[in-house]
Short mmCIF file of C-alpha atoms in Angstrom, two decimals:
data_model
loop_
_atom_site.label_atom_id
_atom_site.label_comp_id
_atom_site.label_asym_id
_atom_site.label_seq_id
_atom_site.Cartn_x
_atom_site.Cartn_y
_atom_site.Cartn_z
CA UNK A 1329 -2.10 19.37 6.53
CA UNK A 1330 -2.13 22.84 7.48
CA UNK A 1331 1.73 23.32 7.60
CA UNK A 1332 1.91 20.63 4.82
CA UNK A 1333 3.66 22.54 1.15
CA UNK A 1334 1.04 23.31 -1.15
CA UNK A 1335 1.76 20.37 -3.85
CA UNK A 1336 1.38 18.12 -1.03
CA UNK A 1337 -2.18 19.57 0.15
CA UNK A 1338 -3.03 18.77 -3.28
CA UNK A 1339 -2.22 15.24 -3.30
CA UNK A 1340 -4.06 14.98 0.14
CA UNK A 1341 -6.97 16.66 -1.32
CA UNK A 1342 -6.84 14.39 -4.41
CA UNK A 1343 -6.64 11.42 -2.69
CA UNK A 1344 -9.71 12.13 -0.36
CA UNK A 1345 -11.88 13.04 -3.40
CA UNK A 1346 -10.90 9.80 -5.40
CA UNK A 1347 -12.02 7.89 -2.17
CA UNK A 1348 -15.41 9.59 -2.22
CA UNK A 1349 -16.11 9.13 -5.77
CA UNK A 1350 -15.27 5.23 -4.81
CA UNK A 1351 -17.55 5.80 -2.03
CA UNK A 1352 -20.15 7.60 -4.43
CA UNK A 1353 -19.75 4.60 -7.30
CA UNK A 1354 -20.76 1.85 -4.58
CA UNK A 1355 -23.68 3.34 -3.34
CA UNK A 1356 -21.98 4.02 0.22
CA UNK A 1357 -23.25 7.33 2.26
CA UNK A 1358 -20.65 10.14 1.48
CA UNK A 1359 -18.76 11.48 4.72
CA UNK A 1360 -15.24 13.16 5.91
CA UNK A 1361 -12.09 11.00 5.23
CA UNK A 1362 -10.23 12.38 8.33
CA UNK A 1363 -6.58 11.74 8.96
CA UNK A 1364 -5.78 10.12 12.26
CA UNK A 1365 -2.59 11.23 14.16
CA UNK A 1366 -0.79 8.45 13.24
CA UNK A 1367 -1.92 9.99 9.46
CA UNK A 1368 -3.90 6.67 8.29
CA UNK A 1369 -7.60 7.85 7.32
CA UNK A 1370 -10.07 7.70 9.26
CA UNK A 1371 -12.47 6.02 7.80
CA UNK A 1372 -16.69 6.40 8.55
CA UNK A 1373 -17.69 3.37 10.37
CA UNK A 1374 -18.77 0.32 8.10
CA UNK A 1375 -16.29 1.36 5.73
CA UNK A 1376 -12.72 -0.28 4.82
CA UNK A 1377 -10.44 1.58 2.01
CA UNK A 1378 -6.92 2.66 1.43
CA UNK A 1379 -5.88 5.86 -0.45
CA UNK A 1380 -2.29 6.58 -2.67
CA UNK A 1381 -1.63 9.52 -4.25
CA UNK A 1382 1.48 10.65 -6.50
CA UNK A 1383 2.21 13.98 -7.96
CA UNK A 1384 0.42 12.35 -11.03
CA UNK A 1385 -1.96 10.13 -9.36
CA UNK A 1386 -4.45 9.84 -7.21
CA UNK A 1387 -6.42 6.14 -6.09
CA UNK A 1388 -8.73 4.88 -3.71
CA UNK A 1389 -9.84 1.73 -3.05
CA UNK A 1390 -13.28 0.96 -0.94
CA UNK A 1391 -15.66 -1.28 0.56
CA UNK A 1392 -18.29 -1.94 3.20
CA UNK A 1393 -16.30 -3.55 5.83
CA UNK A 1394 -18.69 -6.59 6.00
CA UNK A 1395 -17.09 -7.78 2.93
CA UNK A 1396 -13.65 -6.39 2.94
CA UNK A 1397 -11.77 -6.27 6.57
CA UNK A 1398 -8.97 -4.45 5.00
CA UNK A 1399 -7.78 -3.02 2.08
CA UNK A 1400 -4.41 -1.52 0.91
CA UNK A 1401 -3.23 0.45 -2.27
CA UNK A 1402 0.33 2.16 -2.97
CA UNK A 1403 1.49 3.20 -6.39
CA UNK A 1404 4.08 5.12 -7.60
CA UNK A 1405 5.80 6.38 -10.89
CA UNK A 1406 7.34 3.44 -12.75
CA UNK A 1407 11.03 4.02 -12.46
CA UNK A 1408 13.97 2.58 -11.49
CA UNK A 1409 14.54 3.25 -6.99
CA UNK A 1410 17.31 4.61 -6.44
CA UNK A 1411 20.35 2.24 -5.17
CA UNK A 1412 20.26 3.49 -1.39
CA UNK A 1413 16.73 3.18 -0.90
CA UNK A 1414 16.72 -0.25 -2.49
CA UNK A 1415 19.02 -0.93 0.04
CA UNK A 1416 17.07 -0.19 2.95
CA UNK A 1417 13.90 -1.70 1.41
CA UNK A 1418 14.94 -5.13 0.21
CA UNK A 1419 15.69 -8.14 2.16
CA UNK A 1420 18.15 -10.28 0.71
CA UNK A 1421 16.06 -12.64 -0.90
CA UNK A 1422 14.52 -9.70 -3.09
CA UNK A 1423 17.74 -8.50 -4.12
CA UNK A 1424 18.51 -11.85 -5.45
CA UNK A 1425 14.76 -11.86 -6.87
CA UNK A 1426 15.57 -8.20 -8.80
CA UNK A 1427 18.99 -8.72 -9.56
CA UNK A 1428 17.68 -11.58 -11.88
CA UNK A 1429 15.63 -9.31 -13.55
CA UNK A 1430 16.25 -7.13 -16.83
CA UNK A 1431 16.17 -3.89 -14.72
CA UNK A 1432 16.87 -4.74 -11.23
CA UNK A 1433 16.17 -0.96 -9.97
CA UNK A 1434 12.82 -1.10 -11.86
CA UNK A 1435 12.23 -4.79 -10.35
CA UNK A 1436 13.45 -3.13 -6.73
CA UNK A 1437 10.11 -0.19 -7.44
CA UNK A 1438 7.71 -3.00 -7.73
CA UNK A 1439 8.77 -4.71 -4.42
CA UNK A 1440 8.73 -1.44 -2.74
CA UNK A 1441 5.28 -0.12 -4.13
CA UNK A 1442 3.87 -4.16 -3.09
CA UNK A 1443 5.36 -3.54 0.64
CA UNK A 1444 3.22 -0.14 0.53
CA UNK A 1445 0.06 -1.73 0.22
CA UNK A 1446 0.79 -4.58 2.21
CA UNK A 1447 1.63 -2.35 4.89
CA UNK A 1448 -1.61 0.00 4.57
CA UNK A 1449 -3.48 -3.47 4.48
CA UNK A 1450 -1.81 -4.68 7.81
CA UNK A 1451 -1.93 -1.58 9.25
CA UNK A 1452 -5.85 -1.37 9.08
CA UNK A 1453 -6.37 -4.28 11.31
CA UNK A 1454 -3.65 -4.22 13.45
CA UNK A 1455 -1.98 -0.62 13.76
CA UNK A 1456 1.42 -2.28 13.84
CA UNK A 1457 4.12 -0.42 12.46
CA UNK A 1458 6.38 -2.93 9.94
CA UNK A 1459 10.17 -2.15 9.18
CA UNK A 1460 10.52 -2.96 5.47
CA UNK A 1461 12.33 -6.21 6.47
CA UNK A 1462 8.66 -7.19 8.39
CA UNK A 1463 7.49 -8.39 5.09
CA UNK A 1464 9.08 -10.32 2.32
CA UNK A 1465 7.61 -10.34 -1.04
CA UNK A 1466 7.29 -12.00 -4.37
CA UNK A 1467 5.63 -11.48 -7.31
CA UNK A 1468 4.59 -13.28 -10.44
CA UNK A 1469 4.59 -12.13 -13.99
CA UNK A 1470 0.76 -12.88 -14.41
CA UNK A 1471 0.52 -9.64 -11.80
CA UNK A 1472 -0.31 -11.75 -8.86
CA UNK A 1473 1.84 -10.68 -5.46
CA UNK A 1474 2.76 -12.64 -2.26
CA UNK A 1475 3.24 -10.46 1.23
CA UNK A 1476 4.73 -12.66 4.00
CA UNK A 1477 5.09 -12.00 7.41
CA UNK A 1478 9.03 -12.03 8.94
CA UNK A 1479 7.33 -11.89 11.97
CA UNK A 1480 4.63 -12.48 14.20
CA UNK A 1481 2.25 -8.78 13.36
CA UNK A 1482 -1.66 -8.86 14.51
CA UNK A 1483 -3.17 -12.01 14.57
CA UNK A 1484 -1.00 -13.52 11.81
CA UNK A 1485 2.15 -15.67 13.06
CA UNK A 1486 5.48 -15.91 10.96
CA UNK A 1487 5.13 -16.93 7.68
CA UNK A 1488 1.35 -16.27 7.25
CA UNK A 1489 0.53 -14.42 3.71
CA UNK A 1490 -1.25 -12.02 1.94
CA UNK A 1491 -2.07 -12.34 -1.75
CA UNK A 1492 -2.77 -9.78 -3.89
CA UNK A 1493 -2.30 -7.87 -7.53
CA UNK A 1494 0.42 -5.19 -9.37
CA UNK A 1495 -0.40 -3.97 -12.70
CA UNK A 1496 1.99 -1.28 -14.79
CA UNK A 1497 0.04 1.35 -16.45
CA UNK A 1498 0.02 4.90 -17.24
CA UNK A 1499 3.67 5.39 -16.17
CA UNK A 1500 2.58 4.16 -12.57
CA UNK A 1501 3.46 0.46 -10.60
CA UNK A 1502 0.11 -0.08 -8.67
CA UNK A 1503 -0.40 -2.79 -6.06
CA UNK A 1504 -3.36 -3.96 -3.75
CA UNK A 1505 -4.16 -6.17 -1.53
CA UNK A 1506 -7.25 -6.84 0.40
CA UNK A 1507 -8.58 -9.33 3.19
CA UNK A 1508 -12.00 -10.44 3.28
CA UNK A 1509 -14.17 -10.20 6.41
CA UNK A 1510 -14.68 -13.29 8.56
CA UNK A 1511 -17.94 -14.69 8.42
#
């Protein structure tokens, strides 16, 4: 983060402190939130979390890894995404999904902000990097989110799931999604 311009050390530094007050609020021992190289945090052993910052925002989510294997956040300002990133984030089946909506490019942030967290989930358990066409989602309009694999990533084959949440509020799309840990 050294090199990094100064807005975005702040969003860094933002989004480590909102994962230690999470910490903090659970009871959990307080320690460094590194970043790795591959710029996931690094998170103290016995811990799973996920952090998202905007330029507005900053969120972390956290738990003692005996309950919670994984956990992923994303959130972002809740506007419309723009056509040609739309285009590179959406598999077919989601354009259809947003074009039936009242504001397709709105419709189009949601999928994108639900594919962030699914990722960061993902990511925590089996460092795969995911194209955006690795997942497919869906989404209901009680706030409840489906993440499907395209492929075979981790441990999960093809068509396994994830299930998790999106809320709108404060000006900000928020997803999450978590896994438990196996007994």
């Amino acid at each position: 983060m050294r090199n990094a311009v100064p807005s975005r050390r702040a969003e860094f530094t933002a989004g480590r402190a909102a994962a230690r007050l999470a910490m903090a609020s659970l009871g959990l021992p307080l320690a460094a939130i590194p970043m790795r190289v591959d710029r996931s945090p690094d998170w103290p052993e016995a811990i799973s979390g996920s952090i998202t910052h905007t330029d507005a925002l900053a969120l972390a989510a956290v738990a003692p890894s005996a309950r919670l294997a994984a956990i992923g956040i994303d959130a972002e300002p809740d506007e419309p995404l723009a056509e040609d990133l739309a285009e590179l984030v959406l598999r077919p089946e989601e354009k259809d999904l947003c074009a039936a909506e009242s504001d397709p490019a709105r419709a189009a942030r949601l999928f994108f902000v639900a594919k962030e967290a699914a990722y960061k989930c993902q990511f925590a358990l089996t460092g795969e990097l995911l194209d955006f066409d690795g997942l497919s989602i869906s989404v209901s309009p009680e706030g409840a989110v489906k993440a499907i694999c395209t492929r075979q990533t981790g441990p999960w084959d093809a068509g396994a799931s994830l299930e998790g949440r999106f809320t709108r509020c404060g000006g900000h799309i928020v997803a999450a999604f978590c896994l438990p840990a196996r007994a």
